[in-house]
Tab-separated table of C-alpha atoms and ligand atoms in Angstrom:
chain	number	residue	atom	x	y	z
A	24	MET	CA	119.575	91.117	111.801
A	25	THR	CA	117.186	91.261	108.796
A	26	ARG	CA	118.451	91.016	105.247
A	27	GLY	CA	117.096	91.311	101.802
A	28	GLN	CA	116.295	88.233	99.590
A	29	LEU	CA	117.983	86.628	96.599
A	30	ILE	CA	115.528	86.027	93.605
A	31	LEU	CA	116.859	84.082	90.572
A	32	ILE	CA	115.297	84.242	87.134
A	33	GLU	CA	116.411	81.268	85.070
A	34	GLY	CA	115.064	79.971	81.901
A	35	LEU	CA	115.680	78.850	78.287
A	36	ASP	CA	117.390	81.229	75.933
A	37	ARG	CA	115.285	84.212	74.686
A	38	THR	CA	112.339	83.528	77.205
A	39	GLY	CA	112.698	87.031	78.532
A	40	LYS	CA	114.961	86.501	81.443
A	41	SER	CA	116.903	89.819	81.109
A	42	THR	CA	113.664	91.743	80.161
A	43	GLN	CA	111.864	90.358	83.498
A	44	SER	CA	114.945	90.674	85.733
A	45	ALA	CA	115.238	94.414	85.071
A	46	ILE	CA	111.520	95.023	85.491
A	47	ILE	CA	111.405	92.916	88.772
A	48	ALA	CA	114.344	94.704	90.134
A	49	GLY	CA	112.665	97.970	89.424
A	50	LYS	CA	109.525	96.900	91.395
A	51	LEU	CA	111.612	95.729	94.400
A	52	GLY	CA	112.738	99.113	95.452
A	53	LYS	CA	116.226	98.885	97.161
A	54	SER	CA	117.628	96.322	94.765
A	55	LYS	CA	120.480	95.247	92.611
A	56	LEU	CA	120.407	93.404	89.320
A	57	MET	CA	123.179	90.981	88.665
A	58	LYS	CA	123.529	89.124	85.360
A	59	PHE	CA	125.553	85.906	84.996
A	60	PRO	CA	127.863	85.492	83.227
A	61	ASP	CA	129.162	88.848	84.416
A	62	ARG	CA	131.248	89.747	81.351
A	63	THR	CA	132.660	92.969	83.130
A	64	THR	CA	134.982	91.031	85.412
A	65	LYS	CA	138.514	89.615	84.462
A	66	ILE	CA	137.153	86.107	84.284
A	67	GLY	CA	133.981	87.425	82.631
A	68	GLY	CA	136.109	88.753	79.811
A	69	ILE	CA	137.555	85.399	79.044
A	70	ILE	CA	133.958	83.975	79.112
A	71	ASN	CA	132.834	86.659	76.689
A	72	GLU	CA	135.568	85.719	74.373
A	73	TYR	CA	134.670	82.148	74.572
A	74	LEU	CA	130.996	82.857	73.849
A	75	THR	CA	131.474	85.121	70.995
A	76	ASP	CA	134.645	83.935	69.196
A	77	SER	CA	134.115	80.263	67.977
A	78	SER	CA	137.937	80.111	67.113
A	79	PHE	CA	138.772	80.604	70.964
A	80	GLN	CA	139.492	77.132	72.325
A	81	LEU	CA	138.858	76.009	75.869
A	82	SER	CA	138.407	72.505	77.233
A	83	ASP	CA	134.810	71.854	78.318
A	84	GLN	CA	135.967	71.434	81.914
A	85	SER	CA	137.787	74.832	81.878
A	86	ALA	CA	134.843	76.585	80.452
A	87	HIS	CA	132.637	74.994	83.147
A	88	LEU	CA	134.899	76.102	86.002
A	89	LEU	CA	135.211	79.528	84.581
A	90	PHE	CA	131.453	80.117	84.632
A	91	SER	CA	131.523	79.012	88.374
A	92	ALA	CA	134.584	81.156	89.169
A	93	ASN	CA	132.622	84.134	87.686
A	94	ARG	CA	129.973	83.449	90.270
A	95	TRP	CA	132.474	83.332	93.104
A	96	GLU	CA	133.881	86.661	91.928
A	97	LEU	CA	130.574	88.169	93.037
A	98	ASN	CA	129.993	85.997	96.184
A	99	ASN	CA	131.072	88.471	98.831
A	100	GLU	CA	129.264	91.293	97.085
A	101	ILE	CA	126.089	89.341	97.014
A	102	ILE	CA	126.236	88.485	100.662
A	103	ASP	CA	127.162	92.078	101.647
A	104	LEU	CA	124.306	93.543	99.718
A	105	LEU	CA	121.787	91.042	101.131
A	106	ASN	CA	122.900	91.971	104.709
A	107	LYS	CA	122.643	95.678	103.863
A	108	GLY	CA	119.081	95.074	103.067
A	109	TYR	CA	119.215	94.932	99.285
A	110	PHE	CA	116.962	92.586	97.188
A	111	ILE	CA	119.138	91.000	94.506
A	112	VAL	CA	117.697	89.775	91.157
A	113	LEU	CA	119.980	87.241	89.400
A	114	ASP	CA	119.647	86.892	85.695
A	115	ARG	CA	120.894	83.217	85.246
A	116	TYR	CA	123.044	81.574	87.979
A	117	ILE	CA	123.963	78.006	88.998
A	118	TYR	CA	121.355	76.104	87.146
A	119	SER	CA	122.444	77.569	83.747
A	120	GLY	CA	125.921	76.592	84.802
A	121	ILE	CA	125.057	72.807	85.256
A	122	ALA	CA	122.411	72.569	82.521
A	123	TYR	CA	124.565	73.989	79.776
A	124	SER	CA	127.631	71.881	80.569
A	125	LEU	CA	125.293	68.835	80.755
A	126	ALA	CA	123.664	69.849	77.530
A	127	LYS	CA	127.050	70.045	75.692
A	128	TYR	CA	127.805	66.511	76.799
A	129	GLU	CA	124.469	65.189	75.559
A	130	TYR	CA	124.894	67.144	72.253
A	131	SER	CA	128.359	65.818	71.769
A	132	LYS	CA	127.203	62.310	72.204
A	133	SER	CA	124.472	62.762	69.690
A	134	VAL	CA	126.985	64.360	67.316
A	135	GLN	CA	129.381	61.333	67.853
A	136	ASN	CA	126.523	58.789	67.175
A	137	SER	CA	125.388	60.566	64.088
A	138	GLY	CA	128.799	60.736	62.588
A	139	THR	CA	128.409	64.550	62.087
A	140	LYS	CA	131.526	66.796	62.210
A	141	SER	CA	132.331	68.791	65.303
A	142	THR	CA	130.577	72.168	65.766
A	143	ALA	CA	131.094	75.312	67.588
A	144	ILE	CA	129.156	73.896	70.545
A	145	ALA	CA	130.800	70.588	70.917
A	146	SER	CA	133.740	68.600	69.851
A	147	THR	CA	133.205	64.999	68.608
A	148	THR	CA	134.472	63.723	72.038
A	149	ALA	CA	132.113	64.157	74.991
A	150	SER	CA	134.179	64.883	78.016
A	151	GLU	CA	133.214	62.416	80.760
A	152	GLN	CA	132.967	64.930	83.570
A	153	MET	CA	130.386	66.962	81.534
A	154	GLY	CA	127.959	64.069	81.967
A	155	ASP	CA	128.554	63.773	85.675
A	156	VAL	CA	126.017	66.151	87.509
A	157	GLU	CA	127.803	65.682	90.773
A	158	TRP	CA	131.077	66.923	89.268
A	159	LEU	CA	129.295	69.719	87.596
A	160	TYR	CA	127.550	70.848	90.727
A	161	CYS	CA	130.655	70.754	93.066
A	162	PRO	CA	132.395	74.095	92.262
A	163	ASP	CA	129.203	76.003	93.012
A	164	LYS	CA	128.879	74.409	96.571
A	165	GLY	CA	129.000	77.087	99.174
A	166	LEU	CA	127.491	79.889	96.975
A	167	PRO	CA	124.240	81.609	98.377
A	168	LYS	CA	121.241	79.681	97.412
A	169	PRO	CA	118.322	81.797	96.031
A	170	ASP	CA	115.392	82.279	98.240
A	171	LEU	CA	113.286	81.923	95.111
A	172	THR	CA	114.042	80.602	91.661
A	173	MET	CA	111.681	81.155	88.786
A	174	PHE	CA	112.358	79.133	85.625
A	175	LEU	CA	110.827	80.544	82.523
A	176	THR	CA	109.960	77.920	79.964
A	177	MET	CA	108.100	77.950	76.571
A	178	ASP	CA	107.584	75.682	73.501
A	179	LEU	CA	110.685	75.496	71.349
A	180	GLU	CA	108.566	76.362	68.196
A	181	GLU	CA	107.463	79.675	69.763
A	182	LEU	CA	110.995	80.346	71.159
A	183	GLY	CA	112.328	80.154	67.540
A	184	ASN	CA	110.332	83.272	66.690
A	185	ARG	CA	111.978	85.397	69.225
A	186	LYS	CA	114.643	88.015	67.957
A	187	GLY	CA	118.366	87.740	68.374
A	188	TRP	CA	119.122	83.926	67.689
A	189	GLY	CA	122.428	82.775	66.096
A	190	ASP	CA	124.823	85.318	67.595
A	191	GLU	CA	126.595	83.073	70.134
A	192	ARG	CA	128.051	79.726	70.577
A	193	TYR	CA	125.185	77.893	72.301
A	194	GLU	CA	122.254	79.082	70.314
A	195	LEU	CA	121.679	76.379	67.763
A	196	GLN	CA	118.003	75.178	67.914
A	197	GLU	CA	118.649	71.447	68.074
A	198	PHE	CA	120.894	72.335	71.067
A	199	GLN	CA	118.018	74.210	72.800
A	200	LYS	CA	115.931	71.069	72.868
A	201	ILE	CA	118.715	69.337	74.864
A	202	VAL	CA	119.187	72.393	77.045
A	203	LYS	CA	115.404	72.186	77.998
A	204	SER	CA	115.750	68.561	79.089
A	205	SER	CA	118.967	69.367	80.954
A	206	PHE	CA	117.355	72.042	83.027
A	207	MET	CA	114.572	69.754	83.854
A	208	ARG	CA	117.081	67.151	85.210
A	209	VAL	CA	118.852	69.707	87.405
A	210	LEU	CA	116.167	72.063	88.812
A	211	HIS	CA	114.796	69.476	91.396
A	212	HIS	CA	111.594	71.616	91.412
A	213	GLU	CA	109.529	68.643	92.538
A	214	GLU	CA	111.346	68.474	95.833
A	215	ASP	CA	112.613	72.030	96.278
A	216	ASP	CA	109.716	74.457	96.983
A	217	SER	CA	112.039	77.482	96.383
A	218	VAL	CA	112.073	76.530	92.674
A	219	GLU	CA	109.073	77.381	90.455
A	220	ILE	CA	108.546	76.676	86.828
A	221	VAL	CA	106.815	79.458	84.933
A	222	ASP	CA	105.234	78.686	81.509
A	223	VAL	CA	105.484	81.928	79.373
A	224	ASN	CA	103.960	80.572	76.226
A	225	GLY	CA	101.831	83.196	74.353
A	226	LYS	CA	102.236	85.703	77.204
A	227	GLY	CA	103.198	89.230	76.632
A	228	ILE	CA	106.003	91.091	78.776
A	229	GLU	CA	103.371	92.535	81.175
A	230	ALA	CA	101.507	89.307	81.671
A	231	VAL	CA	104.757	87.459	82.482
A	232	THR	CA	105.757	90.250	84.954
A	233	GLU	CA	102.406	89.777	86.646
A	234	LEU	CA	102.890	85.963	87.012
A	235	LEU	CA	106.306	86.548	88.474
A	236	TRP	CA	105.326	89.367	90.787
A	237	ASN	CA	102.373	87.195	92.044
A	238	LEU	CA	104.808	84.454	92.839
A	239	ILE	CA	107.311	86.806	94.554
A	240	GLN	CA	104.481	88.008	96.770
A	241	LYS	CA	103.066	84.664	97.479
A	242	LYS	CA	106.477	83.537	98.706
A	243	GLY	CA	107.077	86.730	100.603
A	244	VAL	CA	110.520	87.297	98.989
A	245	ASN	CA	109.809	90.984	98.452
A	246	GLU	CA	110.049	91.406	102.320
A	247	LEU	CA	113.023	91.608	104.589
A	248	THR	CA	113.753	88.434	106.347
A	249	ASP	CA	115.666	87.264	109.411
A	250	LYS	CA	116.331	83.880	107.848
A	251	GLN	CA	120.098	82.999	107.471
A	252	ILE	CA	121.348	83.121	103.999
A	253	GLU	CA	121.395	79.450	102.764
A	254	LYS	CA	124.386	78.075	101.143
A	255	LEU	CA	124.357	75.505	98.226
A	256	ARG	CA	125.131	72.178	99.561
B	317	Z5A	N1	126.071	79.966	80.420
B	317	Z5A	C1	126.721	78.847	80.660
B	317	Z5A	O1	127.056	78.034	79.845
B	317	Z5A	N2	127.109	78.563	81.973
B	317	Z5A	C2	126.707	79.369	82.991
B	317	Z5A	O2	127.083	79.231	84.134
B	317	Z5A	C3	125.934	80.620	82.598
B	317	Z5A	C4	125.685	80.903	81.276
B	317	Z5A	C5	125.634	81.676	83.772
B	317	Z5A	C6	125.108	83.564	77.628
B	317	Z5A	O3	124.179	83.834	78.391
B	317	Z5A	C7	125.281	82.110	77.556
B	317	Z5A	O4	126.060	81.498	78.623
B	317	Z5A	C8	123.991	81.281	77.469
B	317	Z5A	C9	124.148	80.278	78.672
B	317	Z5A	C10	125.721	80.217	79.000
B	317	Z5A	N3	123.996	80.487	76.343
B	317	Z5A	N4	123.320	80.869	75.463
B	317	Z5A	N5	122.760	81.408	74.481
B	317	Z5A	P1	123.420	85.238	78.349
B	317	Z5A	O5	122.449	85.297	79.487
B	317	Z5A	O6	124.357	86.343	78.143
B	317	Z5A	O7	122.378	85.133	77.024
B	317	Z5A	P2	121.623	86.333	76.378
B	317	Z5A	O8	122.333	86.543	75.163
B	317	Z5A	O9	121.269	87.259	77.332
B	317	Z5A	O10	120.160	85.602	75.933
B	317	Z5A	P3	119.129	85.206	76.771
B	317	Z5A	O11	119.530	85.374	78.287
B	317	Z5A	O12	118.870	83.677	76.522
B	317	Z5A	O13	117.823	85.894	76.629
B	317	Z5A	P4	116.766	86.354	77.566
B	317	Z5A	O14	117.363	87.330	78.568
B	317	Z5A	O15	116.033	85.267	78.127
B	317	Z5A	O16	115.637	87.155	76.779
B	317	Z5A	P5	115.511	88.833	76.656
B	317	Z5A	O17	116.757	89.361	76.267
B	317	Z5A	O18	114.838	89.423	77.825
B	317	Z5A	O19	114.412	88.751	75.497
B	317	Z5A	C11	114.813	88.197	74.141
B	317	Z5A	C12	113.846	88.914	73.078
B	317	Z5A	O20	112.595	88.544	73.378
B	317	Z5A	C13	113.971	90.430	73.123
B	317	Z5A	O21	113.842	90.889	71.851
B	317	Z5A	C14	112.711	90.737	73.925
B	317	Z5A	O22	112.219	92.202	73.676
B	317	Z5A	C15	111.691	89.708	73.589
B	317	Z5A	N6	110.762	89.426	74.639
B	317	Z5A	C16	111.044	89.287	75.904
B	317	Z5A	N7	109.946	88.943	76.653
B	317	Z5A	C17	108.955	88.747	75.522
B	317	Z5A	C18	107.597	88.382	75.642
B	317	Z5A	N8	107.002	88.076	76.879
B	317	Z5A	N9	106.842	88.275	74.482
B	317	Z5A	C19	107.413	88.710	73.415
B	317	Z5A	N10	108.793	88.927	73.230
B	317	Z5A	C20	109.548	89.086	74.294
B	318	MG	MG1	119.462	87.571	78.864
């Protein structure tokens, strides 16, 4: 039986993930675009409140598990659609899940060391589990593994010029620096050839689409495949 393929666009904040995911889904024909967090589900509603209302309190562990639970809410739909021959474009997924939690831990530690007050991002106490990559990864085990992951990266100075900063809990710029190094720790792009880092510095929307589309064609993920859907292990 042939199936469609699962393509993930990850990246730093404001690098154009949502812009590119929509364009790429449009180029793939029979396709579905899925964005994580999916704020339209029950669990997604709680995540939305957490991200947009700084007075809404959740432990770091609960927030981490909710983001993963939100992916599990869509697990069956993803598998069904792939088996029906749809190409699925994911706008963020598991790597955001691990990298942001890890970044919160690192940020909390730096806040603790500098003696600064707690912020919307992190309490002054770094929760031990948030620093444990194995613990962070566990709840996502068993979810479908993307056939191709493209991680959009750019210099933090250029990123600061993009529109829309400052609306949500995780968007402070010093935090973004830690997010970038956390992503680099969890992507394992050197040993996993389904993960590609894409430098989008100084590139307009069309130029980035061309880069991504070339990669998609080179990897053959725009064609139906008879490979089994791989699961995260
Ligand atoms: N999070 C988490 O903690 N755990 C998890 O498991 C998951 C997520 C899945 C909300 O995510 C937060 O959830 C996020 C991670 C955390 N933390 N933060 N922040 P979100 O996906 O909802 O975040 P968002 O609000 O959509 O922002 P974004 O995804 O970071 O932006 P983007 O999608 O990468 O960029 P964009 O919306 O496509 O473009 C941004 C602007 O730049 C816009 O004005 C574009 O027109 C412009 N743009 C785009 N491309 C270009 C180029 N090439 N040149 C110039 N301008 C451009
Ligand atoms: Mg987005």
